[in-house]
Structure formats: structure tokens, C-alpha cells
Amino acid sequence: MSSMRAIFIDDEKSQPHIRDLPIPQPSSGQVLIEVEFARIGDNAKKQFPYVPGQEGVGKVILSGGGLIGWKLKGKRVSFITNHQFGSCGKYSIADVEDCLEIPANVPSHLGWYLTPLQVINMYKLSEGAKCIIQTGSTSELGLMVMRYFQQKGIQVINIINKDEEILRSEGAKLILNVKEPDFIDNLRRMANSYSATIYFDAYGGELVGQILSVMPYGSIVYTYAKNGEPFTVETIDLLFQNKKIFGYDIHQLFRLQQILRPSNLITQQWTFLEISKNLGKAFKCALEINILRQKIRMQC
């Protein structure tokens, strides 16, 4: 077979449609994957035309060359791809560094790893904190963070700019709306009352500096707003309040972990998926990370 069916986007004005395309061929350091499951959502920046889809699960059927690709051949993997041929096709191309062999008992629809892995790493960054602040609270990631952190005994101040019903229905306890006229004053009281010293920023913009300014001494901002607006912060917060801002890219962090510890192909994300039940866009955490304790030593 020399062709495949895939969702295709011609340009920024066209609608996605199904098209027959030649099966792509992997280059050195890449693999060809027969896709079992493609996760909806595409944050990858790709040039038109392209097959959408950034994450998926499938079987490696061809290696473009290299030891890792050869070892992955025939294996069932979860993968991330920024290639022109994304996961929304019968076949997809992925770099070998972005593939994880997955346990046989993990079903395809729970096999994607980037968001669960990000939640776990965010939790590691927050060790010792009593409370965190997050924007993007009603996103898939935000809901997972809220439930997981609360389960672990860390309070979460959820910043929103729209209806809070979805957060309430998922068990959120602390919610503030940026559109409220007394938002900053309420945030100042809440952040200091709950000792919120970690802030995960999803959007960038002027809100970053505003939130940091009302957080307690020594607070830290981790921003993962790749397409966010520029922001400014008060010099006094950095110099005299010992506050800090760091960029946070889970994709690059994952690749670094793979390079530094290739034998530690992280099992924790699959365990996390066992405690994350998909209810629409919300993910509920219900169980402890038992496999994590049994099979690997957390070194993140």
C-alpha cells in the first residue's frame, strides 16, 4: 500500500478535510508509526499544508535509521509530532526522542503522555508549597492540575475570566475572576492567607506582573505561555522580595530527561492516566500512584 487517508489542512483559510496522501517516509532519527489513536488538540506550529495532530498512540512499523529507531521498530508507543504528517492520519512521522514505549495494559485512548507528564512535573516543582496559583484553569491541563494538587493536599487558586461552573463541578475550592473589580485585592488576601508561593502562567500579558506583585515574599512564576503577550514586572519584586520568573517547556524537559536518563523511560505518566478518568474535558483523580512507587524512582 502506497497511500493513506488523513485529515488535511491546505492553508489558514481552508477547513480540515479527508484526503488520500502518499505514505510519508522517515528520515534518520525518525520513525513511521501506524496510528491507533490521535488526541484532539494541536498546539504544534506547522507550515501549510499539513496533517494536524500533535499527540498519538500507535505501532512503529519503520525506522529511518539509528539505534533508538531500530529498537522501537515493532513496539507500541505514545508519541509527539511536530512533523508535517501529524497524528490525524493512518500513518505519522515522529522523532525517536518523542516516542515512549507504553505498557501493554494501557489502552490507546489513554496512551498520550504530554499533559499528564506536565502535571506531575508541575507537582515536583511545587514540592513544599502550601498553595499555588494558576491561569488556564478551565483547560484540560488546568483541571488536571486542580484535582491532582488538591488530592495531594496543595490548595489551588484558579484564575478565570469566564463561567466558573466547570471548575465548581470538578471540585475546585478557590476561584477568582479577573473581571471582578476587586480581583487584585481579593487575590492579595487569598494568596497571603493560603501562602500561595508558586504561580503557573498559561497566557503571559500584564496579569503576570500583577499577580506576582501580590504574592508572598520569595514567590516563583513558571510561565509556559509560548504564544503569550509580553509582560512587565516590578523591579522591587525581583530585587527586594526575592521573587523569580522561569520559563517552563515540558516538551524540552521531556527530551532532556530522555537524553540524561534513557533507562528511566518515565512510567509515571501511565500511572497518572490510571488516576485520571476522562469526563468530557475534565479529568478526575481517584487513585494513588502505585505503579510509580513500584517500578521507578522519581528523579525529575
Short mmCIF file of C-alpha atoms in Angstrom, two decimals:
data_model
loop_
_atom_site.label_atom_id
_atom_site.label_comp_id
_atom_site.label_asym_id
_atom_site.label_seq_id
_atom_site.Cartn_x
_atom_site.Cartn_y
_atom_site.Cartn_z
CA MET A 1 0.00 0.00 0.00
CA SER A 2 1.46 3.33 -1.05
CA SER A 3 -1.22 5.75 0.14
CA MET A 4 -3.14 6.55 3.31
CA ARG A 5 -6.19 8.53 4.39
CA ALA A 6 -5.66 11.53 6.63
CA ILE A 7 -7.22 14.76 7.77
CA PHE A 8 -5.58 17.54 5.78
CA ILE A 9 -5.44 21.34 6.03
CA ASP A 10 -4.38 23.20 2.87
CA ASP A 11 -3.99 26.73 4.29
CA GLU A 12 -5.15 29.00 7.08
CA LYS A 13 -8.44 29.73 5.28
CA SER A 14 -9.41 26.14 4.45
CA GLN A 15 -11.39 23.70 6.57
CA PRO A 16 -9.91 20.32 7.55
CA HIS A 17 -10.93 17.59 5.12
CA ILE A 18 -10.09 13.95 4.43
CA ARG A 19 -7.64 13.24 1.65
CA ASP A 20 -5.64 10.33 0.25
CA LEU A 21 -1.92 11.05 0.62
CA PRO A 22 1.33 9.22 -0.07
CA ILE A 23 2.64 7.38 3.00
CA PRO A 24 5.47 9.54 4.42
CA GLN A 25 8.95 8.13 4.79
CA PRO A 26 11.00 8.72 7.97
CA SER A 27 14.43 10.33 7.87
CA SER A 28 17.34 9.34 10.11
CA GLY A 29 16.33 9.74 13.74
CA GLN A 30 12.63 9.39 12.89
CA VAL A 31 10.12 6.54 12.79
CA LEU A 32 6.94 5.82 10.86
CA ILE A 33 4.01 4.98 13.13
CA GLU A 34 0.75 3.25 12.26
CA VAL A 35 -1.66 5.34 14.30
CA GLU A 36 -4.16 3.70 16.65
CA PHE A 37 -5.36 6.84 18.38
CA ALA A 38 -4.90 10.56 17.76
CA ARG A 39 -5.64 13.02 20.53
CA ILE A 40 -7.78 16.03 19.60
CA GLY A 41 -5.87 19.26 20.04
CA ASP A 42 -2.98 20.62 18.02
CA ASN A 43 -0.58 23.09 19.60
CA ALA A 44 2.21 22.41 17.15
CA LYS A 45 3.33 25.18 14.80
CA LYS A 46 3.40 23.69 11.32
CA GLN A 47 3.68 25.12 7.84
CA PHE A 48 0.78 24.65 5.47
CA PRO A 49 -0.27 22.28 4.08
CA TYR A 50 -0.18 19.63 6.81
CA VAL A 51 -1.88 16.76 8.61
CA PRO A 52 -2.92 18.02 12.08
CA GLY A 53 -2.43 16.24 15.38
CA GLN A 54 0.40 16.60 17.88
CA GLU A 55 -0.05 13.51 20.07
CA GLY A 56 -0.99 9.93 19.35
CA VAL A 57 -0.53 6.23 20.04
CA GLY A 58 0.47 3.58 17.54
CA LYS A 59 2.89 0.90 16.40
CA VAL A 60 6.32 1.71 14.95
CA ILE A 61 6.50 -0.04 11.56
CA LEU A 62 9.56 1.60 10.02
CA SER A 63 12.75 3.30 11.19
CA GLY A 64 14.56 5.95 9.24
CA GLY A 65 17.84 4.86 10.77
CA GLY A 66 19.60 4.99 14.10
CA LEU A 67 19.88 2.68 17.12
CA ILE A 68 16.87 4.03 19.02
CA GLY A 69 14.63 3.81 15.95
CA TRP A 70 15.76 0.26 15.34
CA LYS A 71 14.96 -0.69 18.95
CA LEU A 72 11.49 0.88 18.67
CA LYS A 73 10.54 -0.99 15.50
CA GLY A 74 7.54 -3.19 16.15
CA LYS A 75 6.88 -1.54 19.52
CA ARG A 76 3.70 0.18 20.59
CA VAL A 77 4.47 3.78 21.50
CA SER A 78 2.97 7.07 22.56
CA PHE A 79 4.40 9.94 20.57
CA ILE A 80 4.51 13.68 20.00
CA THR A 81 4.99 15.01 16.50
CA ASN A 82 5.65 18.43 15.01
CA HIS A 83 6.09 16.88 11.57
CA GLN A 84 4.05 17.86 8.53
CA PHE A 85 2.39 14.45 8.81
CA GLY A 86 0.76 14.70 12.23
CA SER A 87 -1.17 12.09 14.18
CA CYS A 88 -4.54 12.58 12.41
CA GLY A 89 -3.71 10.16 9.63
CA LYS A 90 -3.32 6.41 9.16
CA TYR A 91 0.44 6.91 9.46
CA SER A 92 2.51 9.59 11.17
CA ILE A 93 6.16 10.61 11.48
CA ALA A 94 7.80 11.29 14.85
CA ASP A 95 11.32 11.89 16.13
CA VAL A 96 12.60 8.97 18.18
CA GLU A 97 13.23 11.30 21.16
CA ASP A 98 9.49 11.97 21.26
CA CYS A 99 8.40 8.33 21.43
CA LEU A 100 7.73 6.29 24.56
CA GLU A 101 7.11 2.57 24.54
CA ILE A 102 3.91 2.06 26.51
CA PRO A 103 2.83 -0.83 28.74
CA ALA A 104 0.56 -3.42 27.14
CA ASN A 105 -2.22 -2.76 29.65
CA VAL A 106 -2.54 0.93 28.71
CA PRO A 107 -5.44 1.39 26.25
CA SER A 108 -4.87 3.55 23.20
CA HIS A 109 -7.26 6.30 24.26
CA LEU A 110 -5.29 6.79 27.50
CA GLY A 111 -1.86 6.42 25.96
CA TRP A 112 -0.94 10.08 25.32
CA TYR A 113 1.55 11.38 27.85
CA LEU A 114 2.44 15.05 27.47
CA THR A 115 -0.28 16.62 29.64
CA PRO A 116 -0.15 14.05 32.47
CA LEU A 117 3.64 14.27 32.49
CA GLN A 118 3.38 18.06 32.72
CA VAL A 119 1.06 17.79 35.73
CA ILE A 120 3.49 15.50 37.53
CA ASN A 121 6.45 17.78 36.81
CA MET A 122 4.47 20.81 37.96
CA TYR A 123 3.78 18.94 41.19
CA LYS A 124 7.51 18.24 41.60
CA LEU A 125 8.23 21.95 41.10
CA SER A 126 5.67 22.74 43.80
CA GLU A 127 7.00 20.40 46.49
CA GLY A 128 6.90 22.16 49.83
CA ALA A 129 4.28 24.67 48.70
CA LYS A 130 1.00 25.01 50.57
CA CYS A 131 -0.86 26.65 47.72
CA ILE A 132 -0.35 27.52 44.05
CA ILE A 133 -1.98 29.95 41.62
CA GLN A 134 -2.79 29.01 38.03
CA THR A 135 -4.29 30.60 34.94
CA GLY A 136 -5.77 28.46 32.18
CA SER A 137 -7.75 26.84 34.98
CA THR A 138 -10.61 25.52 32.83
CA SER A 139 -8.32 23.95 30.24
CA GLU A 140 -7.64 20.22 30.18
CA LEU A 141 -4.29 20.82 31.92
CA GLY A 142 -5.78 23.25 34.44
CA LEU A 143 -8.50 20.82 35.51
CA MET A 144 -6.00 18.00 35.92
CA VAL A 145 -3.70 20.25 37.97
CA MET A 146 -6.54 21.37 40.22
CA ARG A 147 -7.77 17.88 41.03
CA TYR A 148 -4.32 16.30 41.41
CA PHE A 149 -2.88 19.05 43.59
CA GLN A 150 -5.95 19.15 45.83
CA GLN A 151 -5.72 15.39 46.21
CA LYS A 152 -2.12 15.83 47.30
CA GLY A 153 -3.03 18.47 49.88
CA ILE A 154 -1.93 21.57 47.94
CA GLN A 155 -4.57 24.27 47.56
CA VAL A 156 -5.08 25.80 44.10
CA ILE A 157 -6.21 29.36 43.42
CA ASN A 158 -7.86 29.14 40.00
CA ILE A 159 -7.83 32.37 37.96
CA ILE A 160 -10.58 32.55 35.35
CA ASN A 161 -12.18 35.09 33.01
CA LYS A 162 -15.40 33.23 32.28
CA ASP A 163 -18.01 30.98 33.87
CA GLU A 164 -16.74 29.01 36.86
CA GLU A 165 -19.35 26.24 36.69
CA ILE A 166 -16.99 23.64 35.20
CA LEU A 167 -14.46 24.26 37.97
CA ARG A 168 -17.09 24.05 40.70
CA SER A 169 -18.45 20.82 39.23
CA GLU A 170 -14.96 19.33 39.31
CA GLY A 171 -14.37 20.20 42.95
CA ALA A 172 -12.44 23.49 42.79
CA LYS A 173 -12.41 25.31 46.12
CA LEU A 174 -10.68 28.62 45.35
CA ILE A 175 -11.77 30.60 42.27
CA LEU A 176 -11.21 34.23 41.33
CA ASN A 177 -12.48 36.01 38.22
CA VAL A 178 -10.19 38.64 36.66
CA LYS A 179 -13.24 40.59 35.52
CA GLU A 180 -14.30 41.34 39.07
CA PRO A 181 -13.47 44.95 40.04
CA ASP A 182 -11.80 43.89 43.30
CA PHE A 183 -9.89 40.98 41.75
CA ILE A 184 -6.39 42.14 42.75
CA ASP A 185 -7.39 42.94 46.33
CA ASN A 186 -9.12 39.57 46.69
CA LEU A 187 -6.11 37.79 45.19
CA ARG A 188 -3.75 39.58 47.59
CA ARG A 189 -5.78 38.45 50.59
CA MET A 190 -6.19 34.91 49.32
CA ALA A 191 -2.56 34.47 48.23
CA ASN A 192 -1.24 35.61 51.61
CA SER A 193 -3.88 33.75 53.61
CA TYR A 194 -3.10 30.43 51.89
CA SER A 195 0.64 31.14 51.39
CA ALA A 196 0.47 30.80 47.60
CA THR A 197 4.15 30.91 46.57
CA ILE A 198 4.00 29.22 43.13
CA TYR A 199 2.23 30.62 40.06
CA PHE A 200 1.85 28.67 36.80
CA ASP A 201 1.17 31.13 33.98
CA ALA A 202 -0.59 29.94 30.82
CA TYR A 203 -1.13 33.23 28.98
CA GLY A 204 1.51 35.87 29.68
CA GLY A 205 0.46 39.52 29.45
CA GLU A 206 0.16 42.20 32.10
CA LEU A 207 -1.56 39.80 34.50
CA VAL A 208 1.79 38.10 35.24
CA GLY A 209 3.30 41.15 36.90
CA GLN A 210 0.05 41.99 38.67
CA ILE A 211 -0.26 38.55 40.21
CA LEU A 212 3.42 38.30 41.16
CA SER A 213 3.25 41.68 42.91
CA VAL A 214 0.62 40.50 45.41
CA MET A 215 2.19 37.09 46.15
CA PRO A 216 4.23 36.48 49.33
CA TYR A 217 7.98 37.00 49.67
CA GLY A 218 10.09 34.53 47.67
CA SER A 219 7.32 33.53 45.26
CA ILE A 220 8.09 31.95 41.87
CA VAL A 221 6.38 32.21 38.48
CA TYR A 222 6.69 29.38 35.93
CA THR A 223 5.40 30.54 32.56
CA TYR A 224 4.61 28.14 29.73
CA ALA A 225 2.80 30.73 27.60
CA LYS A 226 4.51 30.02 24.26
CA ASN A 227 2.25 32.43 22.38
CA GLY A 228 1.65 34.77 25.29
CA GLU A 229 1.70 38.54 25.34
CA PRO A 230 4.78 40.40 26.70
CA PHE A 231 4.69 41.28 30.36
CA THR A 232 6.48 43.53 32.82
CA VAL A 233 7.27 43.08 36.49
CA GLU A 234 8.22 45.48 39.24
CA THR A 235 11.97 45.62 39.88
CA ILE A 236 11.28 45.80 43.61
CA ASP A 237 9.67 42.36 43.47
CA LEU A 238 12.80 40.80 41.99
CA LEU A 239 15.42 42.72 43.98
CA PHE A 240 13.86 43.10 47.41
CA GLN A 241 11.09 40.49 47.52
CA ASN A 242 13.30 37.64 46.21
CA LYS A 243 10.71 36.72 43.58
CA LYS A 244 11.67 34.86 40.41
CA ILE A 245 10.33 34.05 36.95
CA PHE A 246 11.25 30.93 34.96
CA GLY A 247 10.26 29.62 31.54
CA TYR A 248 8.79 26.13 31.55
CA ASP A 249 8.65 23.91 28.45
CA ILE A 250 7.53 20.35 29.20
CA HIS A 251 8.46 19.14 25.71
CA GLN A 252 12.09 20.23 26.09
CA LEU A 253 12.16 18.94 29.65
CA PHE A 254 10.98 15.52 28.50
CA ARG A 255 13.66 15.39 25.81
CA LEU A 256 16.31 16.36 28.35
CA GLN A 257 15.19 13.58 30.67
CA GLN A 258 15.40 11.11 27.81
CA ILE A 259 18.96 12.21 26.98
CA LEU A 260 20.23 12.25 30.57
CA ARG A 261 18.43 9.13 31.78
CA PRO A 262 17.49 6.96 28.78
CA SER A 263 16.97 3.94 31.03
CA ASN A 264 14.36 5.83 33.04
CA LEU A 265 11.65 5.92 30.37
CA ILE A 266 9.22 7.51 32.70
CA THR A 267 6.39 5.24 33.83
CA GLN A 268 4.73 7.88 35.97
CA GLN A 269 2.61 9.31 33.17
CA TRP A 270 0.89 5.96 32.58
CA THR A 271 0.24 5.63 36.28
CA PHE A 272 -1.20 9.12 36.29
CA LEU A 273 -3.54 8.15 33.48
CA GLU A 274 -4.91 5.42 35.72
CA ILE A 275 -5.97 8.08 38.21
CA SER A 276 -7.31 10.39 35.51
CA LYS A 277 -10.79 9.49 34.29
CA ASN A 278 -11.94 11.38 31.25
CA LEU A 279 -15.30 13.06 31.84
CA GLY A 280 -15.65 15.23 28.77
CA LYS A 281 -12.77 17.69 29.07
CA ALA A 282 -12.36 17.14 32.80
CA PHE A 283 -10.05 14.55 34.33
CA LYS A 284 -10.78 13.24 37.80
CA CYS A 285 -8.05 11.86 40.03
CA ALA A 286 -9.15 8.93 42.17
CA LEU A 287 -6.24 6.58 42.98
CA GLU A 288 -2.67 6.78 44.29
CA ILE A 289 0.39 6.41 42.02
CA ASN A 290 1.18 2.82 42.99
CA ILE A 291 2.99 1.77 39.82
CA LEU A 292 5.24 4.81 40.15
CA ARG A 293 6.42 3.65 43.57
CA GLN A 294 6.84 0.05 42.46
CA LYS A 295 8.59 0.42 39.12
CA ILE A 296 10.66 3.59 39.09
CA ARG A 297 12.38 6.02 41.38
CA MET A 298 11.24 9.56 40.70
CA GLN A 299 14.24 11.58 39.61
CA CYS A 300 12.59 14.56 37.97
#
